[in-house]
Coordinates of C-alpha atoms in Angstrom, one line a residue:
M1 CA -21.9 -31.6 122.0
A2 CA -20.1 -35.0 121.8
I3 CA -18.3 -35.5 118.4
E4 CA -19.3 -38.7 116.7
R5 CA -18.3 -38.0 113.1
Q6 CA -15.8 -35.7 111.4
E7 CA -18.8 -33.7 110.0
D8 CA -19.9 -32.9 113.6
V9 CA -16.7 -30.9 114.2
T10 CA -17.8 -28.1 111.9
D11 CA -21.3 -27.9 113.3
A12 CA -20.0 -27.7 116.8
V13 CA -17.5 -24.9 116.0
L14 CA -20.1 -22.9 114.1
E15 CA -22.6 -23.2 117.0
V16 CA -20.0 -21.8 119.4
M17 CA -19.2 -18.9 116.9
Q18 CA -22.8 -17.8 117.3
Q19 CA -22.0 -16.7 120.9
T20 CA -19.7 -13.9 119.5
R21 CA -21.3 -10.6 120.6
D22 CA -19.9 -8.4 117.9
P23 CA -22.0 -9.0 114.7
R24 CA -19.2 -8.3 112.3
L25 CA -16.7 -10.5 114.1
R26 CA -19.4 -13.2 114.3
E27 CA -19.9 -13.0 110.5
I28 CA -16.1 -13.2 109.8
M29 CA -15.5 -16.1 112.2
T30 CA -18.5 -18.1 110.9
S31 CA -17.3 -17.7 107.3
L32 CA -13.6 -18.4 108.2
V33 CA -14.5 -21.6 110.0
T34 CA -16.8 -22.7 107.1
H35 CA -14.1 -22.1 104.5
V36 CA -11.2 -23.5 106.5
H37 CA -13.0 -26.7 107.4
A38 CA -14.0 -27.1 103.7
F39 CA -10.4 -26.5 102.6
V40 CA -9.2 -29.2 105.0
R41 CA -11.7 -31.7 103.7
E42 CA -11.1 -30.7 100.0
V43 CA -7.3 -31.3 100.2
R44 CA -7.6 -34.0 102.8
L45 CA -4.9 -32.3 104.9
T46 CA -2.7 -34.9 106.6
E47 CA -1.4 -34.7 110.1
P48 CA 2.2 -34.1 109.1
E49 CA 1.0 -31.3 106.7
F50 CA -1.0 -29.8 109.5
R51 CA 2.1 -29.8 111.8
E52 CA 4.2 -28.2 109.1
T53 CA 1.5 -25.6 108.4
T54 CA 1.4 -24.5 112.1
A55 CA 5.3 -24.4 112.1
I56 CA 5.3 -22.2 109.1
L57 CA 2.8 -19.7 110.7
N58 CA 5.0 -19.7 113.8
E59 CA 8.0 -19.0 111.6
I60 CA 6.3 -16.1 109.9
G61 CA 5.7 -14.5 113.2
K62 CA 9.2 -14.9 114.4
L63 CA 10.6 -13.3 111.2
Q64 CA 8.9 -10.0 112.1
T65 CA 11.5 -7.3 112.9
D66 CA 11.6 -3.5 113.0
S67 CA 12.7 -3.5 109.3
H68 CA 11.0 -6.6 107.9
N69 CA 7.3 -7.8 107.8
E70 CA 7.1 -11.4 106.5
M71 CA 3.3 -11.6 106.9
V72 CA 2.7 -8.5 104.8
L73 CA 5.1 -10.0 102.2
M74 CA 3.2 -13.3 102.2
A75 CA -0.2 -11.5 101.9
G76 CA 1.0 -9.7 98.8
S77 CA 2.6 -12.8 97.3
L78 CA -0.8 -14.6 97.5
G79 CA -2.7 -11.6 96.0
V80 CA -4.6 -11.1 99.2
S81 CA -3.4 -7.5 99.8
S82 CA -4.3 -6.5 96.2
L83 CA -7.7 -8.1 96.4
V84 CA -8.6 -6.4 99.7
C85 CA -7.5 -3.1 98.3
L86 CA -9.6 -3.4 95.1
L87 CA -12.7 -4.7 96.9
N88 CA -12.7 -1.6 99.3
N89 CA -12.0 1.1 96.8
G90 CA -13.2 2.4 93.4
D91 CA -16.9 2.0 94.3
S92 CA -16.3 -1.4 95.9
G93 CA -14.3 -2.7 93.0
Q94 CA -16.5 -1.4 90.2
T95 CA -14.3 1.4 88.9
E96 CA -10.6 2.2 88.6
T97 CA -8.8 3.5 91.7
S98 CA -5.5 5.2 92.6
Q99 CA -5.5 3.1 95.8
S100 CA -2.9 0.3 96.0
L101 CA -0.9 -1.8 98.5
L102 CA 0.9 -0.2 101.4
G103 CA 3.7 -2.6 101.2
P104 CA 6.2 -3.6 103.9
F105 CA 8.5 -0.5 103.7
W106 CA 6.5 2.6 104.7
R107 CA 7.8 4.5 107.7
L108 CA 6.4 7.3 109.8
N109 CA 7.9 10.7 110.2
S110 CA 9.6 11.2 106.8
P111 CA 11.2 14.6 106.8
H112 CA 9.2 17.5 105.2
V113 CA 10.5 18.8 101.9
D114 CA 9.5 22.0 100.1
N115 CA 7.9 21.6 96.7
G116 CA 10.7 21.5 94.1
G117 CA 13.2 20.0 96.6
T118 CA 15.0 16.7 96.5
I119 CA 14.5 13.5 98.5
V120 CA 18.0 12.3 97.7
R121 CA 19.9 12.5 101.0
S122 CA 23.1 10.6 100.3
D123 CA 25.2 9.7 97.3
T124 CA 22.7 7.7 95.2
P125 CA 23.9 7.1 91.6
G126 CA 21.1 7.0 89.1
L127 CA 19.4 8.9 86.3
P128 CA 17.6 12.1 87.5
L129 CA 13.8 11.9 87.8
F130 CA 11.5 14.9 88.1
V131 CA 8.1 14.2 89.5
H132 CA 5.1 16.6 88.9
A133 CA 1.9 15.3 90.5
R134 CA -1.6 16.6 91.3
V135 CA -4.0 15.4 94.0
Q136 CA -7.7 15.8 93.1
D137 CA -11.1 14.5 94.0
R138 CA -13.4 12.3 91.8
E139 CA -14.7 15.4 90.0
G140 CA -11.2 16.6 89.2
H141 CA -11.1 19.4 91.7
P142 CA -7.7 20.1 93.2
I143 CA -7.1 19.1 96.9
A144 CA -5.0 21.7 98.5
G145 CA -3.1 21.2 101.8
A146 CA -2.9 17.5 101.5
E147 CA 0.1 15.8 103.2
V148 CA 1.9 13.5 100.7
D149 CA 4.4 11.0 101.9
V150 CA 6.6 9.5 99.1
W151 CA 9.2 6.8 99.2
H152 CA 10.9 4.4 96.7
A153 CA 13.8 2.0 96.3
S154 CA 17.2 3.1 95.2
P155 CA 18.6 2.3 91.7
V156 CA 20.2 -0.8 93.2
G157 CA 16.8 -2.0 94.3
L158 CA 17.0 -1.4 98.1
Y159 CA 15.1 0.8 100.4
E160 CA 17.3 2.8 102.8
N161 CA 16.3 0.7 105.8
Q162 CA 17.8 -2.3 104.0
D163 CA 21.0 -0.6 102.9
P164 CA 23.7 0.6 105.3
D165 CA 25.2 2.7 102.5
Q166 CA 22.2 5.0 102.3
A167 CA 21.5 7.8 104.6
E168 CA 18.6 7.7 107.1
M169 CA 15.4 8.5 105.2
N170 CA 17.1 8.6 101.8
L171 CA 14.6 8.6 99.0
R172 CA 11.7 9.5 101.4
G173 CA 10.0 12.8 101.9
K174 CA 6.7 14.5 102.9
F175 CA 5.2 17.3 100.8
T176 CA 2.2 19.6 101.0
T177 CA 0.0 20.2 98.0
D178 CA -0.4 23.8 96.9
E179 CA -3.7 25.6 96.1
D180 CA -3.8 23.8 92.8
G181 CA -3.4 20.4 94.5
R182 CA 0.1 20.1 93.1
F183 CA 3.4 18.8 94.5
W184 CA 6.7 18.3 92.7
F185 CA 10.2 17.1 93.6
R186 CA 13.5 15.7 92.3
T187 CA 14.9 12.2 92.9
V188 CA 16.6 9.4 90.9
K189 CA 14.9 6.9 88.8
M190 CA 14.0 3.8 90.7
V191 CA 14.4 0.2 89.4
G192 CA 12.5 -3.0 90.0
Y193 CA 13.8 -5.2 92.7
P194 CA 13.4 -8.7 94.3
I195 CA 11.4 -8.9 97.5
P196 CA 13.3 -10.6 100.4
T197 CA 13.5 -14.3 99.8
D198 CA 15.4 -15.5 102.8
G199 CA 12.2 -16.6 104.7
V200 CA 8.9 -18.4 104.2
V201 CA 7.9 -16.3 101.2
G202 CA 11.2 -17.1 99.4
R203 CA 10.7 -20.8 99.9
L204 CA 7.1 -20.6 98.5
L205 CA 8.2 -18.7 95.4
Q206 CA 11.0 -21.3 94.8
A207 CA 8.5 -24.2 95.2
Q208 CA 6.2 -22.5 92.6
D209 CA 8.9 -21.6 90.1
R210 CA 8.1 -17.9 90.5
H211 CA 10.5 -15.0 90.2
P212 CA 10.6 -12.6 93.2
Y213 CA 10.6 -9.3 91.3
R214 CA 8.5 -6.2 91.6
P215 CA 8.5 -3.7 88.7
A216 CA 9.9 -0.2 89.4
H217 CA 7.4 2.0 91.2
L218 CA 6.9 5.1 93.3
H219 CA 5.0 4.9 96.6
A220 CA 2.8 7.6 98.0
L221 CA 0.6 8.0 101.0
I222 CA -1.7 11.0 100.9
F223 CA -3.6 12.3 104.0
K224 CA -6.3 15.0 104.0
E225 CA -9.2 15.4 106.4
G226 CA -12.5 14.6 104.7
F227 CA -10.9 12.0 102.4
K228 CA -10.0 8.4 102.7
T229 CA -6.2 8.1 103.2
L230 CA -4.8 7.3 99.7
I231 CA -2.1 4.7 99.5
S232 CA -0.7 4.4 96.0
Q233 CA 2.0 3.1 93.8
V234 CA 2.9 4.3 90.3
F235 CA 4.6 1.7 88.1
D236 CA 7.0 2.1 85.2
P237 CA 5.4 0.4 82.1
H238 CA 8.8 -0.3 80.6
D239 CA 10.0 -2.5 83.4
P240 CA 10.5 -6.1 82.3
H241 CA 8.4 -7.4 85.1
I242 CA 5.4 -5.1 84.6
D243 CA 3.1 -8.0 83.7
T244 CA 4.4 -10.4 86.4
D245 CA 4.6 -8.4 89.6
V246 CA 5.2 -10.9 92.4
Q247 CA 2.8 -8.9 94.6
F248 CA 0.0 -8.6 92.0
G249 CA -0.2 -4.9 92.5
V250 CA -0.1 -3.5 89.0
T251 CA -3.3 -2.1 87.6
R252 CA -3.9 0.1 84.5
A253 CA -4.8 3.1 86.7
L254 CA -1.4 2.8 88.5
T255 CA 0.7 2.7 85.4
G256 CA 2.6 6.0 84.9
D257 CA 4.4 7.6 82.0
F258 CA 8.1 7.8 82.8
V259 CA 9.4 9.9 79.9
Q260 CA 13.0 9.8 78.9
H261 CA 14.5 13.1 77.8
D262 CA 17.5 13.0 75.5
E263 CA 18.4 16.7 75.8
D264 CA 19.7 18.7 78.7
H265 CA 17.2 19.9 81.3
P266 CA 15.8 23.3 80.3
T267 CA 16.0 24.9 83.8
E268 CA 18.4 22.7 85.9
A269 CA 21.9 23.5 84.7
D270 CA 23.4 20.5 86.4
I271 CA 21.2 18.0 84.6
S272 CA 22.4 16.7 81.3
A273 CA 20.8 14.0 79.1
P274 CA 19.4 11.5 79.7
W275 CA 16.9 12.3 82.5
Y276 CA 13.3 11.3 83.2
S277 CA 10.1 13.0 84.1
L278 CA 6.8 11.7 85.5
E279 CA 3.4 13.4 85.6
Y280 CA 0.6 11.7 87.5
A281 CA -2.8 12.6 89.0
Y282 CA -3.8 11.0 92.3
V283 CA -7.6 10.7 92.9
M284 CA -8.8 10.7 96.4
E285 CA -12.2 9.3 97.5
P286 CA -14.4 10.8 100.3
G287 CA -14.0 9.0 103.6
E288 CA -12.3 9.0 106.9
A289 CA -8.7 10.2 107.1
V290 CA -6.9 7.5 109.1
L291 CA -3.2 6.7 109.0
P292 CA -2.4 2.9 108.8
K293 CA 0.0 1.3 111.3
P294 CA 3.5 1.4 109.9
P295 CA 4.7 -2.2 109.0
I296 CA 8.2 -1.2 110.1
K297 CA 9.8 1.5 112.3

């Protein structure tokens, strides 16, 4: 159709969208066009702003590397990742869930560690942390034989792929739950850290007078046939940024109890006070067990 008025543009595009054979894709594209066109009209997007916007999107793509994912970082910084997660879990957003953001730092093929082992693979100064966790279904029944991938930042706020001073796969490991659904391991207490700010996301945060910090947290990805793959983070409630996570990922269900102990460890002779412990129960929902595509290699 010939375009006579600016209103005709939207009608023409929506008409073309109806040719989309896949019904779900047709639904998504129809809604996307409707909202994007409405946004352009609402803010009266100028031509220079449009050119700048497309340049920014191009820049985000160019910033993708084997160790950095700017698009995932941006989605988290706008709350999109958290919203998608909560809408698709916990009875479609009606109840609490152990599900959380994947984040930009999960890697495949973490080395297997026996329960009770350590995920510290190089000299990593920090207070000892002993994690005791349980994987269960909604009714509280233990899930045995689940594969549990864990990873976290070091006490200097860097993942090992960001830090040449850390060994390969430091502070990463894969465990298997026992017959009671339990897994446990030793590590060092993580701290909060700033997300990378040398790209588009950093400029956005600066323009909005926002800090770049995530509160201290432990990542986990849990895989078991018959259950939806659980991607989770457990946050330290004592972190100074617990209420202002730059990625909007903190929920009440994901807040753990990192307990400080001011006496020597009762069974580990090499651990003197202070040290920390964390106990947490991960709840898996029924569904399809599918691994996500790793954001980095």
